[in-house]
mmCIF file of C-alpha atoms in Angstrom:
data_model
loop_
_atom_site.group_PDB
_atom_site.id
_atom_site.type_symbol
_atom_site.label_atom_id
_atom_site.label_comp_id
_atom_site.label_asym_id
_atom_site.label_seq_id
_atom_site.Cartn_x
_atom_site.Cartn_y
_atom_site.Cartn_z
ATOM 1 C CA UNK A 1 -49.539 -71.167 16.673
ATOM 2 C CA UNK A 2 -52.206 -70.148 19.125
ATOM 3 C CA UNK A 3 -52.972 -72.757 21.774
ATOM 4 C CA UNK A 4 -56.547 -74.081 21.827
ATOM 5 C CA UNK A 5 -56.218 -75.607 25.284
ATOM 6 C CA UNK A 6 -59.127 -74.403 27.398
ATOM 7 C CA UNK A 7 -58.240 -72.219 30.357
ATOM 8 C CA UNK A 8 -58.291 -73.876 33.738
ATOM 9 C CA UNK A 9 -58.517 -70.605 35.676
ATOM 10 C CA UNK A 10 -61.505 -70.595 38.031
ATOM 11 C CA UNK A 11 -64.441 -68.481 36.967
ATOM 12 C CA UNK A 12 -64.665 -65.236 38.920
ATOM 13 C CA UNK A 13 -67.269 -65.205 41.643
ATOM 14 C CA UNK A 14 -70.352 -63.161 40.938
ATOM 15 C CA UNK A 15 -70.622 -59.906 42.848
ATOM 16 C CA UNK A 16 -74.113 -59.685 44.271
ATOM 17 C CA UNK A 17 -73.589 -56.168 45.589
ATOM 18 C CA UNK A 18 -74.148 -54.893 49.071
ATOM 19 C CA UNK A 19 -76.880 -57.434 49.719
ATOM 20 C CA UNK A 20 -74.405 -60.294 49.527
ATOM 21 C CA UNK A 21 -76.833 -62.695 47.865
ATOM 22 C CA UNK A 22 -78.172 -63.717 44.452
ATOM 23 C CA UNK A 23 -81.492 -61.861 44.651
ATOM 24 C CA UNK A 24 -83.142 -63.669 41.724
ATOM 25 C CA UNK A 25 -82.353 -67.124 43.086
ATOM 26 C CA UNK A 26 -83.273 -66.032 46.620
ATOM 27 C CA UNK A 27 -86.693 -64.744 45.563
ATOM 28 C CA UNK A 28 -87.405 -67.859 43.480
ATOM 29 C CA UNK A 29 -86.486 -70.167 46.378
ATOM 30 C CA UNK A 30 -88.575 -68.122 48.813
ATOM 31 C CA UNK A 31 -91.630 -68.267 46.532
ATOM 32 C CA UNK A 32 -91.345 -72.055 46.171
ATOM 33 C CA UNK A 33 -90.958 -72.608 49.930
ATOM 34 C CA UNK A 34 -93.776 -70.229 50.854
ATOM 35 C CA UNK A 35 -96.063 -71.841 48.262
ATOM 36 C CA UNK A 36 -95.472 -75.279 49.786
ATOM 37 C CA UNK A 37 -96.168 -73.913 53.262
ATOM 38 C CA UNK A 38 -99.325 -72.118 52.150
ATOM 39 C CA UNK A 39 -100.651 -75.215 50.368
ATOM 40 C CA UNK A 40 -100.145 -77.427 53.417
ATOM 41 C CA UNK A 41 -101.818 -74.931 55.741
ATOM 42 C CA UNK A 42 -104.727 -74.346 53.386
ATOM 43 C CA UNK A 43 -105.724 -77.965 52.762
ATOM 44 C CA UNK A 44 -104.476 -80.116 55.670
ATOM 45 C CA UNK A 45 -102.469 -78.326 58.305
ATOM 46 C CA UNK A 46 -101.017 -81.531 59.764
ATOM 47 C CA UNK A 47 -99.034 -81.787 56.516
ATOM 48 C CA UNK A 48 -97.212 -78.658 57.623
ATOM 49 C CA UNK A 49 -95.809 -80.709 60.497
ATOM 50 C CA UNK A 50 -94.207 -82.968 57.887
ATOM 51 C CA UNK A 51 -92.448 -79.890 56.466
ATOM 52 C CA UNK A 52 -91.299 -78.904 59.973
ATOM 53 C CA UNK A 53 -90.004 -82.438 60.656
ATOM 54 C CA UNK A 54 -88.065 -82.456 57.364
ATOM 55 C CA UNK A 55 -86.640 -79.023 58.191
ATOM 56 C CA UNK A 56 -85.474 -80.311 61.592
ATOM 57 C CA UNK A 57 -83.740 -83.291 59.985
ATOM 58 C CA UNK A 58 -81.997 -81.144 57.342
ATOM 59 C CA UNK A 59 -80.942 -78.565 59.942
ATOM 60 C CA UNK A 60 -79.412 -81.259 62.164
ATOM 61 C CA UNK A 61 -77.530 -82.643 59.154
ATOM 62 C CA UNK A 62 -76.206 -79.148 58.370
ATOM 63 C CA UNK A 63 -75.114 -78.551 61.959
ATOM 64 C CA UNK A 64 -73.279 -81.866 62.052
ATOM 65 C CA UNK A 65 -71.538 -81.051 58.778
ATOM 66 C CA UNK A 66 -70.515 -77.610 60.044
ATOM 67 C CA UNK A 67 -69.301 -78.768 63.455
ATOM 68 C CA UNK A 68 -67.066 -81.392 61.872
ATOM 69 C CA UNK A 69 -64.810 -78.463 60.940
ATOM 70 C CA UNK A 70 -63.929 -78.309 64.644
ATOM 71 C CA UNK A 71 -63.752 -82.105 65.024
ATOM 72 C CA UNK A 72 -67.113 -82.153 66.814
ATOM 73 C CA UNK A 73 -69.102 -85.169 65.653
ATOM 74 C CA UNK A 74 -72.821 -84.954 66.442
ATOM 75 C CA UNK A 75 -74.736 -88.260 66.724
ATOM 76 C CA UNK A 76 -76.937 -87.605 63.708
ATOM 77 C CA UNK A 77 -79.412 -90.497 63.975
ATOM 78 C CA UNK A 78 -80.594 -90.033 67.588
ATOM 79 C CA UNK A 79 -80.706 -86.266 67.117
ATOM 80 C CA UNK A 80 -82.986 -86.563 64.099
ATOM 81 C CA UNK A 81 -85.192 -89.240 65.690
ATOM 82 C CA UNK A 82 -85.426 -87.308 68.949
ATOM 83 C CA UNK A 83 -86.043 -84.035 67.134
ATOM 84 C CA UNK A 84 -88.872 -85.369 64.999
ATOM 85 C CA UNK A 85 -90.404 -87.015 68.065
ATOM 86 C CA UNK A 86 -90.316 -83.688 69.912
ATOM 87 C CA UNK A 87 -92.165 -81.951 67.063
ATOM 88 C CA UNK A 88 -94.843 -84.656 66.961
ATOM 89 C CA UNK A 89 -95.516 -84.789 70.719
ATOM 90 C CA UNK A 90 -95.589 -80.977 70.923
ATOM 91 C CA UNK A 91 -98.258 -80.870 68.222
ATOM 92 C CA UNK A 92 -100.499 -83.597 69.608
ATOM 93 C CA UNK A 93 -99.890 -83.394 73.392
ATOM 94 C CA UNK A 94 -98.657 -79.892 74.142
ATOM 95 C CA UNK A 95 -95.850 -78.149 75.998
ATOM 96 C CA UNK A 96 -95.598 -80.565 78.948
ATOM 97 C CA UNK A 97 -95.060 -83.469 76.578
ATOM 98 C CA UNK A 98 -92.448 -81.419 74.704
ATOM 99 C CA UNK A 99 -90.424 -80.853 77.883
ATOM 100 C CA UNK A 100 -90.529 -84.571 78.681
ATOM 101 C CA UNK A 101 -89.568 -85.578 75.137
ATOM 102 C CA UNK A 102 -86.654 -83.118 75.206
ATOM 103 C CA UNK A 103 -85.309 -84.530 78.469
ATOM 104 C CA UNK A 104 -85.642 -88.132 77.269
ATOM 105 C CA UNK A 105 -83.993 -87.288 73.941
ATOM 106 C CA UNK A 106 -81.062 -85.607 75.686
ATOM 107 C CA UNK A 107 -80.503 -88.626 77.931
ATOM 108 C CA UNK A 108 -80.838 -91.025 74.987
ATOM 109 C CA UNK A 109 -78.226 -89.050 73.031
ATOM 110 C CA UNK A 110 -75.764 -89.125 75.936
ATOM 111 C CA UNK A 111 -76.258 -92.865 76.270
ATOM 112 C CA UNK A 112 -75.800 -93.309 72.521
ATOM 113 C CA UNK A 113 -72.459 -91.506 72.687
ATOM 114 C CA UNK A 114 -71.183 -94.009 75.258
ATOM 115 C CA UNK A 115 -70.746 -96.416 72.355
ATOM 116 C CA UNK A 116 -67.908 -94.226 71.031
ATOM 117 C CA UNK A 117 -65.837 -94.459 74.185
ATOM 118 C CA UNK A 118 -64.296 -91.844 76.459
ATOM 119 C CA UNK A 119 -62.311 -89.611 74.093
ATOM 120 C CA UNK A 120 -64.336 -86.548 73.059
ATOM 121 C CA UNK A 121 -67.395 -87.606 75.055
ATOM 122 C CA UNK A 122 -67.918 -84.310 76.907
ATOM 123 C CA UNK A 123 -67.326 -82.236 73.783
ATOM 124 C CA UNK A 124 -69.694 -84.245 71.587
ATOM 125 C CA UNK A 125 -72.376 -84.657 74.259
ATOM 126 C CA UNK A 126 -72.368 -80.928 75.031
ATOM 127 C CA UNK A 127 -72.620 -80.030 71.353
ATOM 128 C CA UNK A 128 -75.395 -82.593 70.833
ATOM 129 C CA UNK A 129 -77.533 -81.198 73.663
ATOM 130 C CA UNK A 130 -76.901 -77.687 72.320
ATOM 131 C CA UNK A 131 -78.068 -78.818 68.870
ATOM 132 C CA UNK A 132 -81.125 -80.510 70.395
ATOM 133 C CA UNK A 133 -82.221 -77.279 72.078
ATOM 134 C CA UNK A 134 -81.233 -74.975 69.234
ATOM 135 C CA UNK A 135 -83.083 -76.772 66.451
ATOM 136 C CA UNK A 136 -85.811 -79.287 67.420
ATOM 137 C CA UNK A 137 -86.774 -77.786 70.791
ATOM 138 C CA UNK A 138 -87.173 -74.246 69.452
ATOM 139 C CA UNK A 139 -88.676 -75.595 66.233
ATOM 140 C CA UNK A 140 -91.300 -77.490 68.233
ATOM 141 C CA UNK A 141 -92.881 -74.184 69.254
ATOM 142 C CA UNK A 142 -94.115 -74.013 65.662
ATOM 143 C CA UNK A 143 -96.093 -77.168 66.459
ATOM 144 C CA UNK A 144 -97.461 -75.575 69.636
ATOM 145 C CA UNK A 145 -98.575 -72.545 67.623
ATOM 146 C CA UNK A 146 -100.297 -74.621 64.952
ATOM 147 C CA UNK A 147 -102.033 -76.764 67.591
ATOM 148 C CA UNK A 148 -103.842 -73.670 68.960
ATOM 149 C CA UNK A 149 -106.598 -74.402 66.455
ATOM 150 C CA UNK A 150 -106.784 -78.156 67.079
ATOM 151 C CA UNK A 151 -105.021 -81.076 65.458
ATOM 152 C CA UNK A 152 -107.126 -81.664 62.354
ATOM 153 C CA UNK A 153 -108.469 -79.690 59.443
ATOM 154 C CA UNK A 154 -106.846 -76.638 57.962
ATOM 155 C CA UNK A 155 -107.682 -73.507 56.064
ATOM 156 C CA UNK A 156 -106.921 -69.887 56.753
ATOM 157 C CA UNK A 157 -109.822 -69.546 59.199
ATOM 158 C CA UNK A 158 -108.118 -71.946 61.619
ATOM 159 C CA UNK A 159 -106.727 -70.169 64.702
ATOM 160 C CA UNK A 160 -103.467 -72.096 64.635
ATOM 161 C CA UNK A 161 -102.965 -71.417 60.929
ATOM 162 C CA UNK A 162 -103.529 -67.708 61.566
ATOM 163 C CA UNK A 163 -100.883 -67.861 64.278
ATOM 164 C CA UNK A 164 -98.385 -69.454 61.901
ATOM 165 C CA UNK A 165 -99.152 -66.859 59.210
ATOM 166 C CA UNK A 166 -98.612 -64.084 61.754
ATOM 167 C CA UNK A 167 -95.314 -65.609 62.868
ATOM 168 C CA UNK A 168 -94.077 -66.010 59.289
ATOM 169 C CA UNK A 169 -95.379 -62.569 58.336
ATOM 170 C CA UNK A 170 -93.509 -60.612 61.014
ATOM 171 C CA UNK A 171 -90.311 -62.569 60.370
ATOM 172 C CA UNK A 172 -90.515 -61.828 56.641
ATOM 173 C CA UNK A 173 -91.214 -58.173 57.453
ATOM 174 C CA UNK A 174 -88.117 -58.036 59.640
ATOM 175 C CA UNK A 175 -85.915 -59.598 56.975
ATOM 176 C CA UNK A 176 -87.362 -57.523 54.119
ATOM 177 C CA UNK A 177 -87.368 -54.216 55.993
ATOM 178 C CA UNK A 178 -83.801 -54.762 57.143
ATOM 179 C CA UNK A 179 -82.676 -55.810 53.656
ATOM 180 C CA UNK A 180 -84.157 -52.757 51.924
ATOM 181 C CA UNK A 181 -83.026 -50.233 54.532
ATOM 182 C CA UNK A 182 -79.581 -51.824 54.749
ATOM 183 C CA UNK A 183 -79.016 -51.750 50.993
ATOM 184 C CA UNK A 184 -80.312 -48.189 50.562
ATOM 185 C CA UNK A 185 -79.079 -46.486 53.718
ATOM 186 C CA UNK A 186 -76.714 -48.855 55.566
ATOM 187 C CA UNK A 187 -73.587 -46.985 56.713
ATOM 188 C CA UNK A 188 -73.101 -47.785 60.395
ATOM 189 C CA UNK A 189 -72.240 -51.444 61.109
ATOM 190 C CA UNK A 190 -74.066 -52.993 64.028
ATOM 191 C CA UNK A 191 -71.531 -55.736 64.719
ATOM 192 C CA UNK A 192 -68.682 -55.425 62.174
ATOM 193 C CA UNK A 193 -66.658 -58.321 63.566
ATOM 194 C CA UNK A 194 -69.627 -60.715 63.578
ATOM 195 C CA UNK A 195 -71.734 -59.607 60.601
ATOM 196 C CA UNK A 196 -70.202 -56.763 58.536
ATOM 197 C CA UNK A 197 -73.277 -56.311 56.313
ATOM 198 C CA UNK A 198 -75.700 -55.792 59.216
ATOM 199 C CA UNK A 199 -76.203 -52.088 59.924
ATOM 200 C CA UNK A 200 -78.095 -49.954 62.415
ATOM 201 C CA UNK A 201 -80.017 -48.447 59.503
ATOM 202 C CA UNK A 202 -81.065 -51.956 58.510
ATOM 203 C CA UNK A 203 -82.169 -52.660 62.085
ATOM 204 C CA UNK A 204 -84.273 -49.489 62.059
ATOM 205 C CA UNK A 205 -85.888 -50.605 58.799
ATOM 206 C CA UNK A 206 -86.577 -54.016 60.330
ATOM 207 C CA UNK A 207 -88.139 -52.416 63.413
ATOM 208 C CA UNK A 208 -90.467 -50.159 61.425
ATOM 209 C CA UNK A 209 -91.580 -52.937 59.078
ATOM 210 C CA UNK A 210 -92.001 -55.515 61.844
ATOM 211 C CA UNK A 211 -94.019 -53.307 64.197
ATOM 212 C CA UNK A 212 -96.268 -52.273 61.303
ATOM 213 C CA UNK A 213 -96.744 -55.871 60.153
ATOM 214 C CA UNK A 214 -97.254 -57.163 63.708
ATOM 215 C CA UNK A 215 -99.888 -54.558 64.505
ATOM 216 C CA UNK A 216 -101.766 -55.143 61.247
ATOM 217 C CA UNK A 217 -101.686 -58.940 61.573
ATOM 218 C CA UNK A 218 -102.792 -59.016 65.219
ATOM 219 C CA UNK A 219 -105.603 -56.478 64.735
ATOM 220 C CA UNK A 220 -106.985 -57.610 61.374
ATOM 221 C CA UNK A 221 -106.072 -61.308 61.190
ATOM 222 C CA UNK A 222 -106.165 -62.399 64.834
ATOM 223 C CA UNK A 223 -108.671 -59.739 65.977
ATOM 224 C CA UNK A 224 -106.477 -58.911 68.961
ATOM 225 C CA UNK A 225 -105.488 -55.667 70.677
ATOM 226 C CA UNK A 226 -103.187 -53.230 68.909
ATOM 227 C CA UNK A 227 -100.696 -53.142 71.766
ATOM 228 C CA UNK A 228 -100.199 -56.899 71.405
ATOM 229 C CA UNK A 229 -99.239 -56.260 67.789
ATOM 230 C CA UNK A 230 -96.730 -53.584 68.791
ATOM 231 C CA UNK A 231 -95.196 -55.909 71.394
ATOM 232 C CA UNK A 232 -95.133 -58.685 68.807
ATOM 233 C CA UNK A 233 -93.242 -56.506 66.346
ATOM 234 C CA UNK A 234 -90.692 -55.350 68.911
ATOM 235 C CA UNK A 235 -90.101 -58.886 70.197
ATOM 236 C CA UNK A 236 -89.775 -60.224 66.661
ATOM 237 C CA UNK A 237 -87.246 -57.651 65.457
ATOM 238 C CA UNK A 238 -85.029 -57.985 68.542
ATOM 239 C CA UNK A 239 -85.105 -61.784 68.609
ATOM 240 C CA UNK A 240 -84.698 -62.119 64.831
ATOM 241 C CA UNK A 241 -81.635 -59.869 64.931
ATOM 242 C CA UNK A 242 -80.129 -61.784 67.853
ATOM 243 C CA UNK A 243 -80.844 -65.090 66.112
ATOM 244 C CA UNK A 244 -79.106 -63.887 62.961
ATOM 245 C CA UNK A 245 -76.087 -62.642 64.923
ATOM 246 C CA UNK A 246 -75.805 -65.899 66.878
ATOM 247 C CA UNK A 247 -75.846 -67.883 63.642
ATOM 248 C CA UNK A 248 -73.153 -65.583 62.224
ATOM 249 C CA UNK A 249 -70.982 -66.162 65.314
ATOM 250 C CA UNK A 250 -71.371 -69.925 64.940
ATOM 251 C CA UNK A 251 -70.359 -69.833 61.274
ATOM 252 C CA UNK A 252 -67.389 -67.554 61.933
ATOM 253 C CA UNK A 253 -66.195 -69.804 64.732
ATOM 254 C CA UNK A 254 -66.477 -72.794 62.402
ATOM 255 C CA UNK A 255 -64.792 -70.908 59.560
ATOM 256 C CA UNK A 256 -67.617 -71.360 57.032
ATOM 257 C CA UNK A 257 -69.721 -68.886 55.025
ATOM 258 C CA UNK A 258 -72.935 -70.920 54.746
ATOM 259 C CA UNK A 259 -74.099 -74.055 56.526
ATOM 260 C CA UNK A 260 -74.751 -75.662 53.116
ATOM 261 C CA UNK A 261 -76.131 -74.795 49.672
ATOM 262 C CA UNK A 262 -79.456 -76.650 49.804
ATOM 263 C CA UNK A 263 -81.497 -73.483 49.122
ATOM 264 C CA UNK A 264 -80.356 -71.536 46.020
ATOM 265 C CA UNK A 265 -79.715 -67.898 46.843
ATOM 266 C CA UNK A 266 -80.004 -68.460 50.579
ATOM 267 C CA UNK A 267 -77.264 -70.962 51.406
ATOM 268 C CA UNK A 268 -78.197 -73.551 53.984
ATOM 269 C CA UNK A 269 -81.520 -74.114 55.673
ATOM 270 C CA UNK A 270 -80.034 -72.970 58.990
ATOM 271 C CA UNK A 271 -79.093 -69.695 57.287
ATOM 272 C CA UNK A 272 -82.842 -69.065 56.885
ATOM 273 C CA UNK A 273 -84.036 -70.684 60.096
ATOM 274 C CA UNK A 274 -81.859 -68.614 62.431
ATOM 275 C CA UNK A 275 -84.386 -65.780 62.758
ATOM 276 C CA UNK A 276 -87.388 -68.111 62.769
ATOM 277 C CA UNK A 277 -85.985 -70.312 65.545
ATOM 278 C CA UNK A 278 -85.156 -67.285 67.686
ATOM 279 C CA UNK A 279 -88.574 -65.653 67.348
ATOM 280 C CA UNK A 280 -91.066 -68.520 67.541
ATOM 281 C CA UNK A 281 -90.952 -69.244 71.302
ATOM 282 C CA UNK A 282 -91.612 -65.678 72.556
ATOM 283 C CA UNK A 283 -94.151 -65.089 69.782
ATOM 284 C CA UNK A 284 -96.081 -68.236 70.754
ATOM 285 C CA UNK A 285 -95.998 -67.213 74.420
ATOM 286 C CA UNK A 286 -97.277 -63.696 73.666
ATOM 287 C CA UNK A 287 -100.046 -64.844 71.332
ATOM 288 C CA UNK A 288 -101.062 -67.761 73.556
ATOM 289 C CA UNK A 289 -101.738 -65.539 76.555
ATOM 290 C CA UNK A 290 -102.370 -62.217 74.793
ATOM 291 C CA UNK A 291 -104.759 -63.409 72.072
ATOM 292 C CA UNK A 292 -105.721 -67.083 72.050
ATOM 293 C CA UNK A 293 -106.631 -67.595 75.735
ATOM 294 C CA UNK A 294 -107.628 -64.087 76.771
#
């Protein structure tokens, strides 16, 4: 008699090819996220700061979850409170207020950790300050960019909104150009130990796409000089690549593939923020002095 007991063997994992991701789910998630961002910027740009604050909180949660693999326990509550505070003060009061809020948050976190006692204090405090700089401090430059056009209103004619669109545009160009070139032509690994799927051909594709997008966005959207656009593209592709590699090193050290699975097709939020966090500070600095205050 043939057994009717259902098999308990695990289902084989889907092979997503050389790209290493579920393209359909990734595109769907990207469209949903970009639609939410576009809607907030178009109607009331301060609402975009709510999205940034939520992203900071989720990213801190993911980092804490990942670092627990190495018995590093981040103080989640003060990190989230301090991080959201940093985003808010950067948006309304500028870079000087951001520096002050960062320093106060770091001290508050170290004081908070005193409640746990001596064991592991240096390890946890060091990791917490690292997380504070890596996520909310770098993320707060998004607030500085958006504030270039004032703190109220919205719409795609707003200077700050144009800056955010430029920042997102060049980062997408870097990711898309690298993805296409890597899948079609990738043969020479850039850093095989850190990120086996990242190739020099993909980097070249990222560079071409990012410089083209940066030049077009600066000239036609921001009405700036072409050379600023070229510099923007070069800065973006280098920093985005370094940000991606740094995130890969962190995950390999922790022994995890993705920070979480909160975004279908992309993994964790930090898996998507790595390039954005690495590029936003130099992009804001270049546009602030090269376009907005010239």
